[in-house]
Amino acid sequence: MAFITANWNPLGEAFYRKTELYEMSWNLRDGLRDSLVAAAPYGGPIALLREPHRRSPSSRPQLEIYSASGVAIASFPWKSGPVVQLGWTVSDELLCVQEDGSVLIYDLFGSFKRHFSMGQSTKLQVLEAKVFHSPYGTGVAIVTGSSRFTLATNIDELKLRRLPEVPGLQGKPSCWVVLTQDRQTKVLLSNGPELFILDNTSCTAVCPPGLSPQAGNIVHMSVSFSYKYLALFTDTGHLWTGSSHLQEKLSEVDTKKTTTPKQMIWCRRPKSQQPSVVLMWDRLLLVAGVCSDTDPCVLVGELDGVRIVSSTNQELLQEVPLVCQDIFKIASMAPGALLLEAHREYEKSSQKADEYLREIKEQSMLGEAVRQCVEAAGHEYDTNTQKSLLRAASFGKCFLTDFSPDQFVTTCRELRVLNAVRESSVGLPLTHTQFKQMTLQVLIDRLVYRQFYPLAIEICRYLKIPDYQGVSRVLKHWASYEAIARAVCVKVGDSPGVSYSHIAAKAYECGRTELAIKLLDFEARSGEQVPLLLKMKRSQLALSKAVESGDTDLVYTVVSYLKNEMNRGDFFMTLRNQPVALSLYRQFCKLQEQDTLKDLYNQDDDHQELANYYVTASYREKRLESRLSLLQSAVDEYNKAKNEFAAKATEDEMRLLRFQRKLDDEKGAGLLGLSLQATIEALLALGLHKQAEQLYRDFKVPDKRYWWLKLKSLAEKEEWEELEKFSKSKKSPIGYLAFVEVCIKCNNKYEAKKYVSKVAPEQKVKAHLAVSDLEGAADAAIERRNESEMAAVLSRCSASDRLLIDRLNRARTTATKK
Amino acid sequence: MAAHLSYGRVNLNILREAARKELREFLDKCSGSKAIVWDEYLTGPFGLIAQYSLLKEHEVEKMFTLKSGRLPSADVKNIIFFVRPRLELMDIIAENVFSEDKLHSSREFHILFVPRRSMLCEQRLKEQGVLGSFINIDEYILDLIPYDGDLLSMEYESAFRECYLENDQTSLYHTAKGLMTLQALYGTIPQIYGKGECARHVANMMLRMKREFAGSQNQILPVFDTLLLLDRNVDLLTPLATQLTYEGLIDEIYGINNGYVKLPPEKFAQKKQGEASKDLPTEPKKLQLNSAEELYAEIRDKNFNAVGAALSKKAKIISAAFEERHNAKTVGEIKQFVSQLPHMQAARSSLANHTSIAELIKDITSTNLYLSLVSASEAFFDNLTVEQEFMTGVDTDKVNTYIEDCIAQKDPLIKILRLVCMQSVCNNGLKQKVFDYYKREILQTYGYEHILTLNNLEKGGLLKPQTSSRNNYPTIRKTLKLWMEDANEQNPNDISYVYSGYAPLSIRLTQVLARPGWRSIEEVLKMLPGPHFEERQQLPAGLHKKRQQGENRTTLVFFLGGVTYAEIAALRFLSQMEDSGMEYIIATTKLINGTTWIKSLMDRPECQTP
């Protein structure tokens, strides 16, 4: 622990430290010499292209991809044209910019994904290219043989922008960088002593403030990770640093080196007051002044430092975070440092622990101390240091009552995750700051992308990420890679929210249709299953899935698809096996295609429905003959369906229609289409009693109904004599109260009275009342000794019927007595 | 505006607000002035969600009814079609769009499908060559519409017909979707019970959909404890019977549509002094009926015979309140009185309205036998007597003379069908002879074309020949106590008051489920059609309700294929019973009565007169 500061180097106020990240797992024969190297920030992968300019087909250069720890991921011979520049996109795709302006995109595993070109012209010659990152994504900038710059801000939405000409520029500039400022992407370039800013429309000469004129030509420049700072290196060895707006100068250093550095990278941590630049020459590494090192290396600019990759190992050079400085600085009295000391003494069971603790507590700085320890632990790379800091924090926490444990817990968890991914086998040397910037989601995505599925799942579970964001998503990707149905489902099966259709779609893309179908079986969302099944031409299966879903629109969709795909016979057969689909299709036909409906019923031998179909159709016919022939078809079908009643009823209807037509022709009676009842009514109204009688007999109209009919019809026509005759023709099946009531309804009390005497005893009172014969009603009620009837009569009596009222009341009392 | 929705145990206003929000979002998507072209069927249900004022706030300037031909001219930027996903409507829209393009080119078209967009319809629009003309094609998921504080309806009229006659389960899919939406807002319902084929189907779909969303678990404390899904065909009898509650009778006689009733205007004429009552209003009087109206909430579920007393009691209270003004001496007291005036005046006009309605109904139902002859009221009474005979199992296996007479008198066909179906249901099918006789009578009297309707009723199980010799209706009636001799109409102690003696089967099933449980009536459940089942939905840990002592449980009863107002009244009665320990929220595909129900099952071929 005491040696923690051993690798710290002071620079002005701040300290810089170099932490060894890895001993590289790779074994490079020629080191990094003569290679194009691209390493992605955030502990990203490293791509290596040996001797990119070797063009003989017999010895093609080899493109190799490694993890940050040097574990080989892919390697393949480079068969395309000469490569000018390699670079990584934000989503870990490798960009290879070729001399002819085409850009080839490979994934992490070296499989070719796609390509695009930085210009239309075939004579394009790319002199230099740069891959840069901005809020819009990953961009590419090139400078061509004709000294023109072309930019693509986001390669996923390719829009090429040719920048204006730079006056006086021949060939490539001495150096240039891409800047993103004020939501605009610009190029800063130098041509000899001149400095220009190129944007979409103009080329402006600029001058960095405070750069002494003797400084000479600018030969190297570098912009910081955040595009905020700029470093310029001149051929006289002067290093100028300042804001990238070229508004203010930070420092100017004479490095006494007149050769151009191979690489110059900003090294600073966010919010630091001390920006510094790392320069590298062949045998020298210089942090704006300090230097060491010998081996050919590559510098990788990071958010909070610089990674130095050499053929044997990899180091992180960074400014020591303030909180670490506070704690570990020699003789520091910061609360965190005291707490660490207190804990150390405590472990030794020394009473000094109490003294240290008391000292912190007296300043009421214990909370701050714990916070410092936790924060510092986050920045430490060494697990032992992490542990002792966290233990100290935990120790200090015991003496605080209302200290929120959140930060402590989160840091512990995150450190566990970080330590796991820093493992050489995984090779993501992320610092805590980088992790925070990149977010957990992206980390998991990157793990998934690198096919570290089990680790990704473990992390999701460990950090308790909701399934649909975490485990399920990982499983989805994993399964789409492994693509073996059973194994997939055994493993994926119990995690809800997995989209099997995505997996299946992937499997289908890989040409594994059967597997895709099996996988789809596990998809809960039919809406997702069906379109894919249709795409795979598994229409039968699509249909049964659609039916299963209950979503009728989906069923309709498949049905209409099938209808176009299949011949009619097969189509019908398919539907026949799916009753739900069949009935939906019938519904559709009912509204849209009547003829098809008939064919469907025919095919199914559904005689009942077929008959109904004919009946409906018959009503659409204007000509009686066609109507009758359709009805005859209905009769046949009803017979086949063993629906005797319907067959008979239909035959009756045909008979009735013929009868009506005959009478219409003979007498112009206008009967056609009327119901039997209405026909008889009409006949009676026309005085055609004989014909009415005939229908009554032929169609076996029940007596009761016929009597009612005739009674009403005669009364309406006021044929009272005829009515009386009719009443006497035989005993009325509807009784005689009906006669009374109908007469009264036709306002003929006189006629009504004729029938009162014939009314059955239980209805007599009603009959008398109907003809307003109170006395008669009273007599009948008293005779029947019916109390409620008496009451009913009473309620109709007015005060003038004194005598009657008395009589009824007397009868009532006797009736109740009994 | 919709305060009555939030009074109940479950705040249904949340659902309404969610629906309104979605509507506003869609309207704002089409920026600029707009005209809405309505599928006429949708205007009623939409009225329950949003008034015109809301549309106006979002720059809806004109509204038209969807019809073929050319769209009326309107100086607006957007034309929005609000339609159900039906092919025939797509054809009309296509026609509209075609005839439009020639005149203006600047108007933008949009379609809003209610309740769901349909690939089939979009395909049709594509075939017609207009799909590209639409800027936005969207869906407005309006499955369950909050109808009242304890009532949700899908206003899906043809649900029963589609399910049982046409084997088209679209409505059930929407039901399941609607229930998922409900669960998203009110928490997962832990227990699902059901009876009937459709219920089973809906439950299956719900469980399936739950699996689809499984990754994102709902973290809302469940509001509903139980969901009960009931097929209408489990209880075909209840809707056929004449409802005898106040609200039920209003619906039977005048029909309540989307919460509104249209009444004959005569009784509502304002007779002012000096003005002759010559010019009676001819427009029907339109009234909104829901629990927002205090008086209506009080009397709607009473048996009609108890309504008169309730109204006169209310009248006394109101006039007493108005008398208060004489006691108001100090300025403060007068001020107090005046502040209550608007409320009192509203109460008075509400009282006047309901007194008029009650009079109207009384004219039709009054049971003063012998007083008037062959009158409406006598018909009503006779009809009721026959219904009650059937329900108690009297002579259900013979041809009924009253029905015969009614046919002879050519009473409305629907009335006949209601009675015949009722007899068939109460007899577990009619004897073949009786069955054929009725059918022949109907065809001869009302016309042969009704053979299609009769077929439909047969298919739906409402009217059928007896197949097994055993009639199990009496067993069901006795076990479930469907007939209560001593139904108390004034101060009910049992749900049977809603039909003056008959306790609706569906509600008995609900009641038994709550206590003592369906296990006790296993035998009867087997006699009723379709499976009965129970499902449990896992709740995420921590969402299990800790019930307070005496806290009621809440059950959502979903009637697949329609529910009557009387059934709703019976459930409300159960909710209010002190010892029931259960509150009911009601949901349905559509509010029905015997008439509208039978009507939805009728088929009428359009006739071409030769």
mmCIF file of N, CA and C in Angstrom, chain B residues 148-205:
data_model
loop_
_atom_site.group_PDB
_atom_site.id
_atom_site.type_symbol
_atom_site.label_atom_id
_atom_site.label_comp_id
_atom_site.label_asym_id
_atom_site.label_seq_id
_atom_site.Cartn_x
_atom_site.Cartn_y
_atom_site.Cartn_z
ATOM 1 N N ASP B 148 -70.921 3.944 -16.949
ATOM 2 C CA ASP B 148 -71.383 4.530 -15.694
ATOM 3 C C ASP B 148 -70.362 4.148 -14.629
ATOM 4 N N GLY B 149 -70.603 4.594 -13.389
ATOM 5 C CA GLY B 149 -69.618 4.404 -12.340
ATOM 6 C C GLY B 149 -69.229 2.956 -12.096
ATOM 7 N N ASP B 150 -70.092 2.029 -12.466
ATOM 8 C CA ASP B 150 -69.786 0.621 -12.224
ATOM 9 C C ASP B 150 -70.048 -0.218 -13.463
ATOM 10 N N LEU B 151 -70.041 0.454 -14.608
ATOM 11 C CA LEU B 151 -70.484 -0.251 -15.797
ATOM 12 C C LEU B 151 -69.616 0.076 -17.008
ATOM 13 N N LEU B 152 -69.146 -0.982 -17.655
ATOM 14 C CA LEU B 152 -68.353 -0.819 -18.874
ATOM 15 C C LEU B 152 -69.055 -1.572 -19.998
ATOM 16 N N SER B 153 -69.069 -0.956 -21.161
ATOM 17 C CA SER B 153 -69.678 -1.667 -22.275
ATOM 18 C C SER B 153 -68.811 -1.498 -23.508
ATOM 19 N N MET B 154 -68.774 -2.539 -24.319
ATOM 20 C CA MET B 154 -68.012 -2.425 -25.561
ATOM 21 C C MET B 154 -68.875 -1.853 -26.664
ATOM 22 N N GLU B 155 -70.194 -1.781 -26.416
ATOM 23 C CA GLU B 155 -71.147 -1.314 -27.430
ATOM 24 C C GLU B 155 -70.921 -2.058 -28.753
ATOM 25 N N TYR B 156 -70.787 -3.337 -28.616
ATOM 26 C CA TYR B 156 -70.554 -4.207 -29.771
ATOM 27 C C TYR B 156 -71.825 -5.014 -29.970
ATOM 28 N N GLU B 157 -72.675 -4.503 -30.842
ATOM 29 C CA GLU B 157 -74.044 -4.998 -30.918
ATOM 30 C C GLU B 157 -74.130 -6.451 -31.359
ATOM 31 N N SER B 158 -73.301 -6.805 -32.328
ATOM 32 C CA SER B 158 -73.505 -8.100 -32.971
ATOM 33 C C SER B 158 -72.717 -9.222 -32.307
ATOM 34 N N ALA B 159 -72.204 -8.989 -31.109
ATOM 35 C CA ALA B 159 -71.329 -9.984 -30.479
ATOM 36 C C ALA B 159 -71.998 -11.351 -30.372
ATOM 37 N N PHE B 160 -73.219 -11.379 -29.843
ATOM 38 C CA PHE B 160 -73.867 -12.674 -29.636
ATOM 39 C C PHE B 160 -74.076 -13.384 -30.968
ATOM 40 N N ARG B 161 -74.589 -12.629 -31.922
ATOM 41 C CA ARG B 161 -74.851 -13.210 -33.236
ATOM 42 C C ARG B 161 -73.560 -13.756 -33.844
ATOM 43 N N GLU B 162 -72.510 -12.967 -33.797
ATOM 44 C CA GLU B 162 -71.256 -13.401 -34.410
ATOM 45 C C GLU B 162 -70.718 -14.664 -33.743
ATOM 46 N N CYS B 163 -70.807 -14.699 -32.431
ATOM 47 C CA CYS B 163 -70.230 -15.840 -31.716
ATOM 48 C C CYS B 163 -71.020 -17.111 -31.934
ATOM 49 N N TYR B 164 -72.335 -17.025 -31.868
ATOM 50 C CA TYR B 164 -73.119 -18.251 -31.861
ATOM 51 C C TYR B 164 -73.698 -18.617 -33.216
ATOM 52 N N LEU B 165 -73.905 -17.640 -34.067
ATOM 53 C CA LEU B 165 -74.463 -17.987 -35.372
ATOM 54 C C LEU B 165 -73.374 -18.096 -36.416
ATOM 55 N N GLU B 166 -72.397 -17.231 -36.323
ATOM 56 C CA GLU B 166 -71.452 -17.150 -37.414
ATOM 57 C C GLU B 166 -70.069 -17.671 -37.063
ATOM 58 N N ASN B 167 -69.920 -18.121 -35.831
ATOM 59 C CA ASN B 167 -68.640 -18.676 -35.404
ATOM 60 C C ASN B 167 -67.498 -17.681 -35.629
ATOM 61 N N ASP B 168 -67.824 -16.416 -35.483
ATOM 62 C CA ASP B 168 -66.844 -15.356 -35.694
ATOM 63 C C ASP B 168 -66.509 -14.774 -34.327
ATOM 64 N N GLN B 169 -65.278 -14.981 -33.898
ATOM 65 C CA GLN B 169 -64.958 -14.616 -32.520
ATOM 66 C C GLN B 169 -64.201 -13.303 -32.394
ATOM 67 N N THR B 170 -64.389 -12.460 -33.375
ATOM 68 C CA THR B 170 -63.731 -11.156 -33.332
ATOM 69 C C THR B 170 -64.035 -10.419 -32.032
ATOM 70 N N SER B 171 -65.307 -10.447 -31.637
ATOM 71 C CA SER B 171 -65.688 -9.698 -30.441
ATOM 72 C C SER B 171 -64.951 -10.232 -29.211
ATOM 73 N N LEU B 172 -64.711 -11.547 -29.203
ATOM 74 C CA LEU B 172 -64.033 -12.127 -28.041
ATOM 75 C C LEU B 172 -62.573 -11.680 -28.005
ATOM 76 N N TYR B 173 -61.987 -11.550 -29.182
ATOM 77 C CA TYR B 173 -60.618 -11.071 -29.246
ATOM 78 C C TYR B 173 -60.547 -9.651 -28.689
ATOM 79 N N HIS B 174 -61.505 -8.831 -29.096
ATOM 80 C CA HIS B 174 -61.544 -7.466 -28.577
ATOM 81 C C HIS B 174 -61.800 -7.458 -27.074
ATOM 82 N N THR B 175 -62.631 -8.385 -26.630
ATOM 83 C CA THR B 175 -62.887 -8.492 -25.198
ATOM 84 C C THR B 175 -61.594 -8.766 -24.444
ATOM 85 N N ALA B 176 -60.873 -9.758 -24.939
ATOM 86 C CA ALA B 176 -59.623 -10.118 -24.270
ATOM 87 C C ALA B 176 -58.662 -8.935 -24.273
ATOM 88 N N LYS B 177 -58.591 -8.256 -25.416
ATOM 89 C CA LYS B 177 -57.715 -7.088 -25.506
ATOM 90 C C LYS B 177 -58.153 -6.019 -24.506
ATOM 91 N N GLY B 178 -59.458 -5.807 -24.458
ATOM 92 C CA GLY B 178 -60.001 -4.805 -23.543
ATOM 93 C C GLY B 178 -59.664 -5.139 -22.099
ATOM 94 N N LEU B 179 -59.761 -6.414 -21.773
ATOM 95 C CA LEU B 179 -59.447 -6.827 -20.408
ATOM 96 C C LEU B 179 -57.953 -6.643 -20.119
ATOM 97 N N MET B 180 -57.143 -6.796 -21.127
ATOM 98 C CA MET B 180 -55.710 -6.567 -20.924
ATOM 99 C C MET B 180 -55.452 -5.079 -20.646
ATOM 100 N N THR B 181 -56.131 -4.232 -21.414
ATOM 101 C CA THR B 181 -55.993 -2.793 -21.175
ATOM 102 C C THR B 181 -56.428 -2.463 -19.746
ATOM 103 N N LEU B 182 -57.546 -3.049 -19.366
ATOM 104 C CA LEU B 182 -58.073 -2.803 -18.031
ATOM 105 C C LEU B 182 -57.061 -3.236 -16.971
ATOM 106 N N GLN B 183 -56.450 -4.383 -17.211
ATOM 107 C CA GLN B 183 -55.462 -4.867 -16.245
ATOM 108 C C GLN B 183 -54.216 -3.988 -16.219
ATOM 109 N N ALA B 184 -53.912 -3.415 -17.369
ATOM 110 C CA ALA B 184 -52.755 -2.519 -17.395
ATOM 111 C C ALA B 184 -53.016 -1.290 -16.532
ATOM 112 N N LEU B 185 -54.277 -0.883 -16.457
ATOM 113 C CA LEU B 185 -54.602 0.310 -15.670
ATOM 114 C C LEU B 185 -54.947 -0.012 -14.226
ATOM 115 N N TYR B 186 -55.546 -1.178 -13.999
ATOM 116 C CA TYR B 186 -56.063 -1.486 -12.665
ATOM 117 C C TYR B 186 -55.398 -2.705 -12.034
ATOM 118 N N GLY B 187 -54.337 -3.171 -12.637
ATOM 119 C CA GLY B 187 -53.619 -4.290 -12.033
ATOM 120 C C GLY B 187 -54.121 -5.636 -12.523
ATOM 121 N N THR B 188 -53.235 -6.618 -12.431
ATOM 122 C CA THR B 188 -53.586 -7.975 -12.835
ATOM 123 C C THR B 188 -54.685 -8.520 -11.934
ATOM 124 N N ILE B 189 -55.677 -9.145 -12.540
ATOM 125 C CA ILE B 189 -56.768 -9.734 -11.752
ATOM 126 C C ILE B 189 -56.350 -11.145 -11.374
ATOM 127 N N PRO B 190 -56.186 -11.402 -10.072
ATOM 128 C CA PRO B 190 -55.572 -12.684 -9.701
ATOM 129 C C PRO B 190 -56.425 -13.915 -10.009
ATOM 130 N N GLN B 191 -57.755 -13.761 -9.922
ATOM 131 C CA GLN B 191 -58.579 -14.953 -10.114
ATOM 132 C C GLN B 191 -59.526 -14.771 -11.284
ATOM 133 N N ILE B 192 -59.603 -15.774 -12.119
ATOM 134 C CA ILE B 192 -60.549 -15.724 -13.229
ATOM 135 C C ILE B 192 -61.455 -16.937 -13.144
ATOM 136 N N TYR B 193 -62.755 -16.697 -13.104
ATOM 137 C CA TYR B 193 -63.720 -17.773 -13.201
ATOM 138 C C TYR B 193 -64.479 -17.593 -14.498
ATOM 139 N N GLY B 194 -65.072 -18.660 -14.975
ATOM 140 C CA GLY B 194 -65.842 -18.511 -16.188
ATOM 141 C C GLY B 194 -66.769 -19.669 -16.408
ATOM 142 N N LYS B 195 -67.789 -19.409 -17.198
ATOM 143 C CA LYS B 195 -68.725 -20.464 -17.579
ATOM 144 C C LYS B 195 -69.126 -20.219 -19.017
ATOM 145 N N GLY B 196 -68.913 -21.232 -19.859
ATOM 146 C CA GLY B 196 -69.317 -21.120 -21.255
ATOM 147 C C GLY B 196 -68.133 -21.181 -22.200
ATOM 148 N N GLU B 197 -68.437 -21.551 -23.446
ATOM 149 C CA GLU B 197 -67.391 -21.702 -24.469
ATOM 150 C C GLU B 197 -66.650 -20.384 -24.711
ATOM 151 N N CYS B 198 -67.417 -19.325 -24.860
ATOM 152 C CA CYS B 198 -66.791 -18.033 -25.169
ATOM 153 C C CYS B 198 -65.927 -17.578 -23.992
ATOM 154 N N ALA B 199 -66.432 -17.789 -22.793
ATOM 155 C CA ALA B 199 -65.677 -17.403 -21.605
ATOM 156 C C ALA B 199 -64.333 -18.121 -21.613
ATOM 157 N N ARG B 200 -64.394 -19.402 -21.922
ATOM 158 C CA ARG B 200 -63.157 -20.192 -21.961
ATOM 159 C C ARG B 200 -62.193 -19.601 -22.991
ATOM 160 N N HIS B 201 -62.761 -19.271 -24.129
ATOM 161 C CA HIS B 201 -61.939 -18.740 -25.215
ATOM 162 C C HIS B 201 -61.279 -17.409 -24.808
ATOM 163 N N VAL B 202 -62.071 -16.549 -24.187
ATOM 164 C CA VAL B 202 -61.537 -15.249 -23.760
ATOM 165 C C VAL B 202 -60.430 -15.457 -22.725
ATOM 166 N N ALA B 203 -60.689 -16.339 -21.759
ATOM 167 C CA ALA B 203 -59.685 -16.573 -20.716
ATOM 168 C C ALA B 203 -58.396 -17.106 -21.345
ATOM 169 N N ASN B 204 -58.547 -18.027 -22.296
ATOM 170 C CA ASN B 204 -57.351 -18.563 -22.959
ATOM 171 C C ASN B 204 -56.553 -17.457 -23.637
ATOM 172 N N MET B 205 -57.280 -16.584 -24.327
ATOM 173 C CA MET B 205 -56.574 -15.507 -25.024
ATOM 174 C C MET B 205 -55.880 -14.576 -24.033
#
